[in-house]
Short mmCIF file of N, CA and C and ligand atoms in Angstrom, two decimals:
data_model
loop_
_atom_site.label_atom_id
_atom_site.label_comp_id
_atom_site.label_asym_id
_atom_site.label_seq_id
_atom_site.Cartn_x
_atom_site.Cartn_y
_atom_site.Cartn_z
N MET A 1 102.51 162.98 -68.81
CA MET A 1 102.02 161.61 -68.92
C MET A 1 100.53 161.62 -68.70
N GLY A 2 99.85 160.77 -69.40
CA GLY A 2 98.42 160.66 -69.18
C GLY A 2 97.94 159.24 -69.40
N LEU A 3 96.79 158.94 -68.78
CA LEU A 3 96.10 157.68 -69.02
C LEU A 3 94.75 158.02 -69.62
N ARG A 4 94.39 157.37 -70.69
CA ARG A 4 93.05 157.58 -71.24
C ARG A 4 92.53 156.25 -71.77
N SER A 5 91.30 156.29 -72.29
CA SER A 5 90.63 155.05 -72.71
C SER A 5 90.73 154.00 -71.59
N VAL A 6 90.50 154.47 -70.37
CA VAL A 6 90.64 153.57 -69.21
C VAL A 6 89.42 152.66 -69.14
N ASP A 7 89.67 151.36 -69.21
CA ASP A 7 88.62 150.35 -69.12
C ASP A 7 88.86 149.57 -67.83
N LEU A 8 88.15 149.94 -66.78
CA LEU A 8 88.40 149.32 -65.47
C LEU A 8 87.93 147.87 -65.45
N GLU A 9 86.90 147.56 -66.23
CA GLU A 9 86.40 146.18 -66.23
C GLU A 9 87.45 145.22 -66.78
N SER A 10 88.13 145.65 -67.84
CA SER A 10 89.17 144.80 -68.44
C SER A 10 90.55 145.10 -67.90
N ALA A 11 90.69 146.15 -67.09
CA ALA A 11 91.98 146.59 -66.54
C ALA A 11 92.97 146.94 -67.66
N VAL A 12 92.46 147.69 -68.63
CA VAL A 12 93.25 148.11 -69.80
C VAL A 12 93.22 149.63 -69.88
N ALA A 13 94.35 150.22 -70.24
CA ALA A 13 94.38 151.68 -70.42
C ALA A 13 95.41 152.05 -71.47
N GLU A 14 95.24 153.27 -71.97
CA GLU A 14 96.17 153.81 -72.98
C GLU A 14 97.04 154.88 -72.32
N LEU A 15 98.34 154.81 -72.60
CA LEU A 15 99.28 155.83 -72.13
C LEU A 15 99.49 156.89 -73.19
N THR A 16 99.62 158.14 -72.75
CA THR A 16 100.01 159.21 -73.67
C THR A 16 101.13 160.00 -73.01
N TYR A 17 101.95 160.65 -73.84
CA TYR A 17 103.08 161.41 -73.27
C TYR A 17 103.46 162.55 -74.19
N TRP A 18 103.90 163.62 -73.55
CA TRP A 18 104.37 164.81 -74.26
C TRP A 18 105.50 165.40 -73.44
N LEU A 19 106.43 166.06 -74.08
CA LEU A 19 107.44 166.86 -73.40
C LEU A 19 107.46 168.24 -74.03
N LEU A 20 107.68 169.25 -73.20
CA LEU A 20 107.91 170.57 -73.77
C LEU A 20 109.17 170.51 -74.63
N PRO A 21 109.22 171.30 -75.70
CA PRO A 21 110.37 171.21 -76.61
C PRO A 21 111.72 171.32 -75.91
N GLU A 22 111.83 172.17 -74.89
CA GLU A 22 113.12 172.35 -74.23
C GLU A 22 113.55 171.14 -73.40
N ALA A 23 112.63 170.20 -73.15
CA ALA A 23 112.96 169.01 -72.35
C ALA A 23 113.29 167.81 -73.23
N ARG A 24 113.16 167.95 -74.54
CA ARG A 24 113.33 166.80 -75.43
C ARG A 24 114.80 166.50 -75.71
N GLY A 25 115.05 165.28 -76.10
CA GLY A 25 116.39 164.89 -76.53
C GLY A 25 117.24 164.28 -75.43
N ALA A 26 116.66 164.04 -74.26
CA ALA A 26 117.43 163.49 -73.14
C ALA A 26 116.88 162.17 -72.65
N GLY A 27 115.98 161.57 -73.40
CA GLY A 27 115.45 160.26 -73.01
C GLY A 27 114.45 160.30 -71.87
N LEU A 28 113.91 161.47 -71.57
CA LEU A 28 113.02 161.58 -70.41
C LEU A 28 111.69 160.85 -70.62
N ALA A 29 111.19 160.85 -71.84
CA ALA A 29 109.87 160.23 -72.06
C ALA A 29 109.92 158.73 -71.78
N ALA A 30 110.94 158.04 -72.26
CA ALA A 30 111.02 156.60 -72.03
C ALA A 30 111.13 156.31 -70.53
N ARG A 31 111.87 157.16 -69.82
CA ARG A 31 112.00 156.98 -68.37
C ARG A 31 110.65 157.17 -67.69
N ALA A 32 109.92 158.20 -68.10
CA ALA A 32 108.60 158.46 -67.51
C ALA A 32 107.62 157.34 -67.84
N VAL A 33 107.69 156.82 -69.06
CA VAL A 33 106.78 155.73 -69.44
C VAL A 33 107.08 154.49 -68.58
N ARG A 34 108.35 154.21 -68.36
CA ARG A 34 108.69 153.06 -67.50
C ARG A 34 108.12 153.24 -66.10
N LEU A 35 108.30 154.43 -65.52
CA LEU A 35 107.82 154.69 -64.17
C LEU A 35 106.30 154.57 -64.09
N MET A 36 105.63 155.16 -65.07
CA MET A 36 104.17 155.10 -65.11
C MET A 36 103.70 153.66 -65.27
N THR A 37 104.41 152.91 -66.09
CA THR A 37 104.04 151.51 -66.34
C THR A 37 104.15 150.69 -65.05
N THR A 38 105.22 150.90 -64.32
CA THR A 38 105.41 150.18 -63.05
C THR A 38 104.25 150.50 -62.10
N TRP A 39 103.88 151.77 -62.01
CA TRP A 39 102.77 152.16 -61.13
C TRP A 39 101.46 151.52 -61.61
N CYS A 40 101.24 151.55 -62.90
CA CYS A 40 99.99 151.01 -63.45
C CYS A 40 99.86 149.51 -63.17
N PHE A 41 100.95 148.77 -63.31
CA PHE A 41 100.89 147.33 -63.09
C PHE A 41 100.89 146.98 -61.60
N GLU A 42 101.80 147.62 -60.84
CA GLU A 42 102.02 147.18 -59.46
C GLU A 42 101.06 147.83 -58.47
N ALA A 43 100.70 149.08 -58.67
CA ALA A 43 99.83 149.76 -57.72
C ALA A 43 98.37 149.76 -58.19
N ALA A 44 98.16 149.99 -59.48
CA ALA A 44 96.79 150.15 -59.97
C ALA A 44 96.19 148.84 -60.49
N GLY A 45 97.03 147.85 -60.79
CA GLY A 45 96.52 146.54 -61.19
C GLY A 45 96.07 146.41 -62.63
N PHE A 46 96.56 147.29 -63.52
CA PHE A 46 96.20 147.13 -64.93
C PHE A 46 96.84 145.86 -65.49
N GLN A 47 96.15 145.25 -66.46
CA GLN A 47 96.60 144.00 -67.08
C GLN A 47 97.10 144.20 -68.50
N ARG A 48 96.84 145.36 -69.06
CA ARG A 48 97.35 145.68 -70.40
C ARG A 48 97.41 147.19 -70.52
N LEU A 49 98.55 147.67 -71.02
CA LEU A 49 98.71 149.09 -71.32
C LEU A 49 99.10 149.19 -72.78
N PHE A 50 98.51 150.15 -73.47
CA PHE A 50 98.87 150.31 -74.88
C PHE A 50 99.09 151.78 -75.18
N LEU A 51 99.71 152.05 -76.30
CA LEU A 51 99.90 153.42 -76.76
C LEU A 51 99.91 153.42 -78.28
N LYS A 52 99.62 154.58 -78.83
CA LYS A 52 99.57 154.74 -80.28
C LYS A 52 100.34 155.98 -80.66
N HIS A 53 100.99 155.95 -81.81
CA HIS A 53 101.65 157.15 -82.31
C HIS A 53 101.56 157.16 -83.83
N SER A 54 101.63 158.36 -84.40
CA SER A 54 101.67 158.47 -85.85
C SER A 54 102.89 157.72 -86.39
N THR A 55 102.73 157.09 -87.53
CA THR A 55 103.89 156.40 -88.13
C THR A 55 105.00 157.39 -88.48
N ALA A 56 104.66 158.69 -88.55
CA ALA A 56 105.68 159.71 -88.84
C ALA A 56 106.46 160.12 -87.59
N ASN A 57 106.02 159.67 -86.43
CA ASN A 57 106.63 160.11 -85.17
C ASN A 57 107.68 159.10 -84.71
N ILE A 58 108.87 159.25 -85.28
CA ILE A 58 109.93 158.27 -85.02
C ILE A 58 110.38 158.31 -83.55
N ALA A 59 110.44 159.51 -82.98
CA ALA A 59 110.86 159.63 -81.57
C ALA A 59 109.89 158.88 -80.66
N SER A 60 108.60 159.01 -80.93
CA SER A 60 107.62 158.33 -80.09
C SER A 60 107.71 156.82 -80.24
N CYS A 61 107.97 156.35 -81.45
CA CYS A 61 108.13 154.91 -81.68
C CYS A 61 109.31 154.39 -80.87
N ARG A 62 110.37 155.16 -80.88
CA ARG A 62 111.57 154.77 -80.14
C ARG A 62 111.31 154.76 -78.63
N VAL A 63 110.57 155.77 -78.16
CA VAL A 63 110.21 155.82 -76.73
C VAL A 63 109.44 154.55 -76.36
N ALA A 64 108.47 154.19 -77.19
CA ALA A 64 107.63 153.02 -76.89
C ALA A 64 108.45 151.74 -76.81
N THR A 65 109.29 151.52 -77.80
CA THR A 65 110.05 150.26 -77.80
C THR A 65 111.09 150.25 -76.68
N THR A 66 111.72 151.41 -76.42
CA THR A 66 112.70 151.50 -75.33
C THR A 66 112.03 151.19 -73.99
N ALA A 67 110.78 151.59 -73.83
CA ALA A 67 110.07 151.35 -72.57
C ALA A 67 109.39 149.98 -72.52
N GLY A 68 109.69 149.14 -73.50
CA GLY A 68 109.22 147.76 -73.44
C GLY A 68 107.85 147.52 -74.05
N TYR A 69 107.35 148.46 -74.84
CA TYR A 69 106.04 148.30 -75.48
C TYR A 69 106.24 147.68 -76.86
N ALA A 70 105.88 146.43 -76.98
CA ALA A 70 106.09 145.70 -78.23
C ALA A 70 105.15 146.22 -79.32
N PRO A 71 105.66 146.32 -80.55
CA PRO A 71 104.78 146.73 -81.65
C PRO A 71 103.74 145.65 -81.94
N GLU A 72 102.50 146.09 -82.17
CA GLU A 72 101.41 145.14 -82.46
C GLU A 72 100.80 145.37 -83.83
N GLY A 73 101.34 146.35 -84.58
CA GLY A 73 100.84 146.53 -85.93
C GLY A 73 100.52 147.96 -86.29
N THR A 74 100.07 148.12 -87.52
CA THR A 74 99.73 149.45 -88.05
C THR A 74 98.21 149.61 -88.05
N ILE A 75 97.77 150.76 -87.55
CA ILE A 75 96.34 151.07 -87.56
C ILE A 75 96.14 152.23 -88.54
N ARG A 76 95.25 152.03 -89.51
CA ARG A 76 95.13 152.97 -90.62
C ARG A 76 94.24 154.16 -90.27
N ALA A 77 94.67 155.35 -90.76
CA ALA A 77 93.88 156.59 -90.60
C ALA A 77 93.33 156.70 -89.18
N ALA A 78 94.23 156.55 -88.21
CA ALA A 78 93.77 156.39 -86.82
C ALA A 78 93.87 157.66 -85.99
N MET A 79 94.65 158.65 -86.46
CA MET A 79 94.84 159.82 -85.61
C MET A 79 94.87 161.10 -86.42
N SER A 80 94.15 162.09 -85.87
CA SER A 80 94.00 163.36 -86.57
C SER A 80 95.16 164.29 -86.24
N HIS A 81 95.82 164.80 -87.28
CA HIS A 81 96.88 165.79 -87.12
C HIS A 81 96.52 167.00 -87.99
N VAL A 82 97.32 168.06 -87.88
CA VAL A 82 96.97 169.28 -88.62
C VAL A 82 96.93 169.04 -90.13
N ASP A 83 97.70 168.07 -90.61
CA ASP A 83 97.72 167.80 -92.05
C ASP A 83 96.81 166.63 -92.43
N GLY A 84 95.94 166.24 -91.51
CA GLY A 84 94.98 165.18 -91.85
C GLY A 84 95.17 163.94 -91.00
N LEU A 85 94.52 162.87 -91.41
CA LEU A 85 94.59 161.62 -90.66
C LEU A 85 95.90 160.90 -90.95
N HIS A 86 96.54 160.44 -89.88
CA HIS A 86 97.77 159.67 -90.03
C HIS A 86 97.50 158.21 -89.70
N ASP A 87 98.21 157.33 -90.38
CA ASP A 87 98.29 155.95 -89.91
C ASP A 87 99.07 155.95 -88.60
N GLY A 88 98.82 154.94 -87.79
CA GLY A 88 99.52 154.88 -86.50
C GLY A 88 100.13 153.51 -86.27
N HIS A 89 101.03 153.47 -85.32
CA HIS A 89 101.53 152.19 -84.80
C HIS A 89 100.89 151.96 -83.44
N LEU A 90 100.50 150.73 -83.21
CA LEU A 90 99.98 150.30 -81.91
C LEU A 90 101.09 149.53 -81.19
N HIS A 91 101.33 149.89 -79.94
CA HIS A 91 102.30 149.17 -79.09
C HIS A 91 101.59 148.80 -77.79
N ALA A 92 102.00 147.72 -77.17
CA ALA A 92 101.39 147.35 -75.89
C ALA A 92 102.38 146.62 -75.00
N ARG A 93 102.06 146.64 -73.74
CA ARG A 93 102.89 145.93 -72.76
C ARG A 93 101.98 145.28 -71.73
N LEU A 94 102.33 144.07 -71.32
CA LEU A 94 101.59 143.32 -70.31
C LEU A 94 102.47 143.14 -69.09
N PRO A 95 101.86 142.92 -67.91
CA PRO A 95 102.67 142.74 -66.71
C PRO A 95 103.57 141.50 -66.80
N THR A 96 103.20 140.56 -67.66
CA THR A 96 103.95 139.31 -67.79
C THR A 96 105.07 139.40 -68.83
N ASP A 97 105.20 140.53 -69.51
CA ASP A 97 106.27 140.65 -70.50
C ASP A 97 107.64 140.58 -69.84
N GLU A 98 108.59 140.02 -70.56
CA GLU A 98 109.96 139.92 -70.04
C GLU A 98 110.50 141.31 -69.75
N GLY A 99 111.31 141.40 -68.70
CA GLY A 99 111.96 142.67 -68.39
C GLY A 99 111.18 143.54 -67.44
N ASN A 100 109.98 143.09 -67.02
CA ASN A 100 109.18 143.94 -66.14
C ASN A 100 109.72 143.99 -64.72
N ASP A 101 110.51 143.01 -64.33
CA ASP A 101 110.90 142.98 -62.92
C ASP A 101 112.33 143.44 -62.68
N ASP A 102 113.06 143.79 -63.73
CA ASP A 102 114.45 144.19 -63.50
C ASP A 102 114.74 145.61 -63.97
N GLY A 103 113.73 146.33 -64.41
CA GLY A 103 113.92 147.71 -64.81
C GLY A 103 114.62 147.90 -66.13
N SER A 104 114.88 146.79 -66.86
CA SER A 104 115.65 146.92 -68.09
C SER A 104 114.79 147.25 -69.29
N ALA A 105 113.51 146.98 -69.22
CA ALA A 105 112.68 147.20 -70.41
C ALA A 105 111.97 148.53 -70.35
C1 COA B 201 107.78 161.99 -78.39
C2 COA B 201 108.53 162.76 -77.30
C3 COA B 201 107.77 162.59 -75.97
C4 COA B 201 109.94 162.11 -77.15
O1 COA B 201 110.70 162.91 -76.29
P1 COA B 201 112.15 162.50 -75.73
O2 COA B 201 112.06 161.63 -74.55
O3 COA B 201 112.92 163.76 -75.56
O4 COA B 201 112.74 161.61 -76.88
P2 COA B 201 114.20 161.74 -77.51
O5 COA B 201 114.35 163.02 -78.25
O6 COA B 201 115.17 161.41 -76.43
O7 COA B 201 114.15 160.62 -78.63
C5 COA B 201 113.91 159.26 -78.29
C6 COA B 201 114.76 158.41 -79.22
O8 COA B 201 114.28 158.63 -80.57
C7 COA B 201 115.37 159.01 -81.39
N1 COA B 201 114.85 159.95 -82.40
C8 COA B 201 114.22 161.11 -82.17
N2 COA B 201 113.90 161.69 -83.34
C9 COA B 201 114.36 160.85 -84.32
C10 COA B 201 114.33 160.89 -85.74
N3 COA B 201 113.76 161.89 -86.41
N4 COA B 201 114.90 159.86 -86.42
C11 COA B 201 115.46 158.82 -85.77
N5 COA B 201 115.50 158.74 -84.40
C12 COA B 201 114.97 159.74 -83.71
C13 COA B 201 116.36 159.66 -80.45
O9 COA B 201 117.67 159.63 -80.99
C14 COA B 201 116.23 158.75 -79.24
O10 COA B 201 116.96 157.57 -79.47
P3 COA B 201 117.59 156.70 -78.28
O11 COA B 201 116.43 156.02 -77.60
O12 COA B 201 118.49 155.75 -78.98
O13 COA B 201 118.30 157.67 -77.38
C15 COA B 201 108.67 164.25 -77.63
O14 COA B 201 109.33 164.38 -78.86
C16 COA B 201 107.34 164.98 -77.69
O15 COA B 201 106.79 165.37 -76.65
N6 COA B 201 106.82 165.15 -78.90
C17 COA B 201 105.54 165.85 -79.10
C18 COA B 201 104.36 165.08 -78.52
C19 COA B 201 104.32 163.66 -79.01
O16 COA B 201 104.67 163.39 -80.15
N7 COA B 201 103.90 162.79 -78.11
C20 COA B 201 103.75 161.40 -78.42
C21 COA B 201 102.42 161.19 -79.06
S1 COA B 201 102.17 159.47 -79.36
#
C-alpha cells in the first residue's frame, strides 16, 4: 500500500496498491484498501482519497469499487505501461460517503 500525490493543504491523497503474484486472488487488496482508508480518514484527517488504474486492469477496478471508491470517470493517456500510455479510471472516496462507518464499503 502506498500514499502519493499527498496534498496536505487540501487533505487529499492518492492510494496505490500491489500484491506479489502469490498473494493474489484472495481479496487481500480490497481489505488493505479499506484498512488504509479508515486510517487516512480517522487518524490522518484526509478529506478525499483517490486512486487510478489502467482501464485494462479489471482486478484493480474491482478492488476500488469493492473498497467503496466510486468511479469518477475516464482519464485519457494517463499512465505509462510497457506497451505505452493507457487510459485510466479515476475512483475516489470521501469520509462522508455511505458505508464508511459500518465497514461494509
Ligand atoms: C490489482 C491487485 C492488487 C488485485 O489483487 P487481489 O486483491 O488479489 O485481487 P483479486 O485477484 O482478489 O481480484 C479482485 C476481484 O477482481 C476480479 N477479477 C480479477 N481479475 C479479473 C478479470 N480478468 N476479469 C474479471 N474479474 C477479475 C476477481 O474475481 C475479484 O472479484 P471479487 O471482488 O468478486 O472477489 C493485484 O492483481 C496486483 O497487485 N496487480 C499488479 C499491480 C497492480 O495492478 N496494482 C494496481 C495498480 S492501480
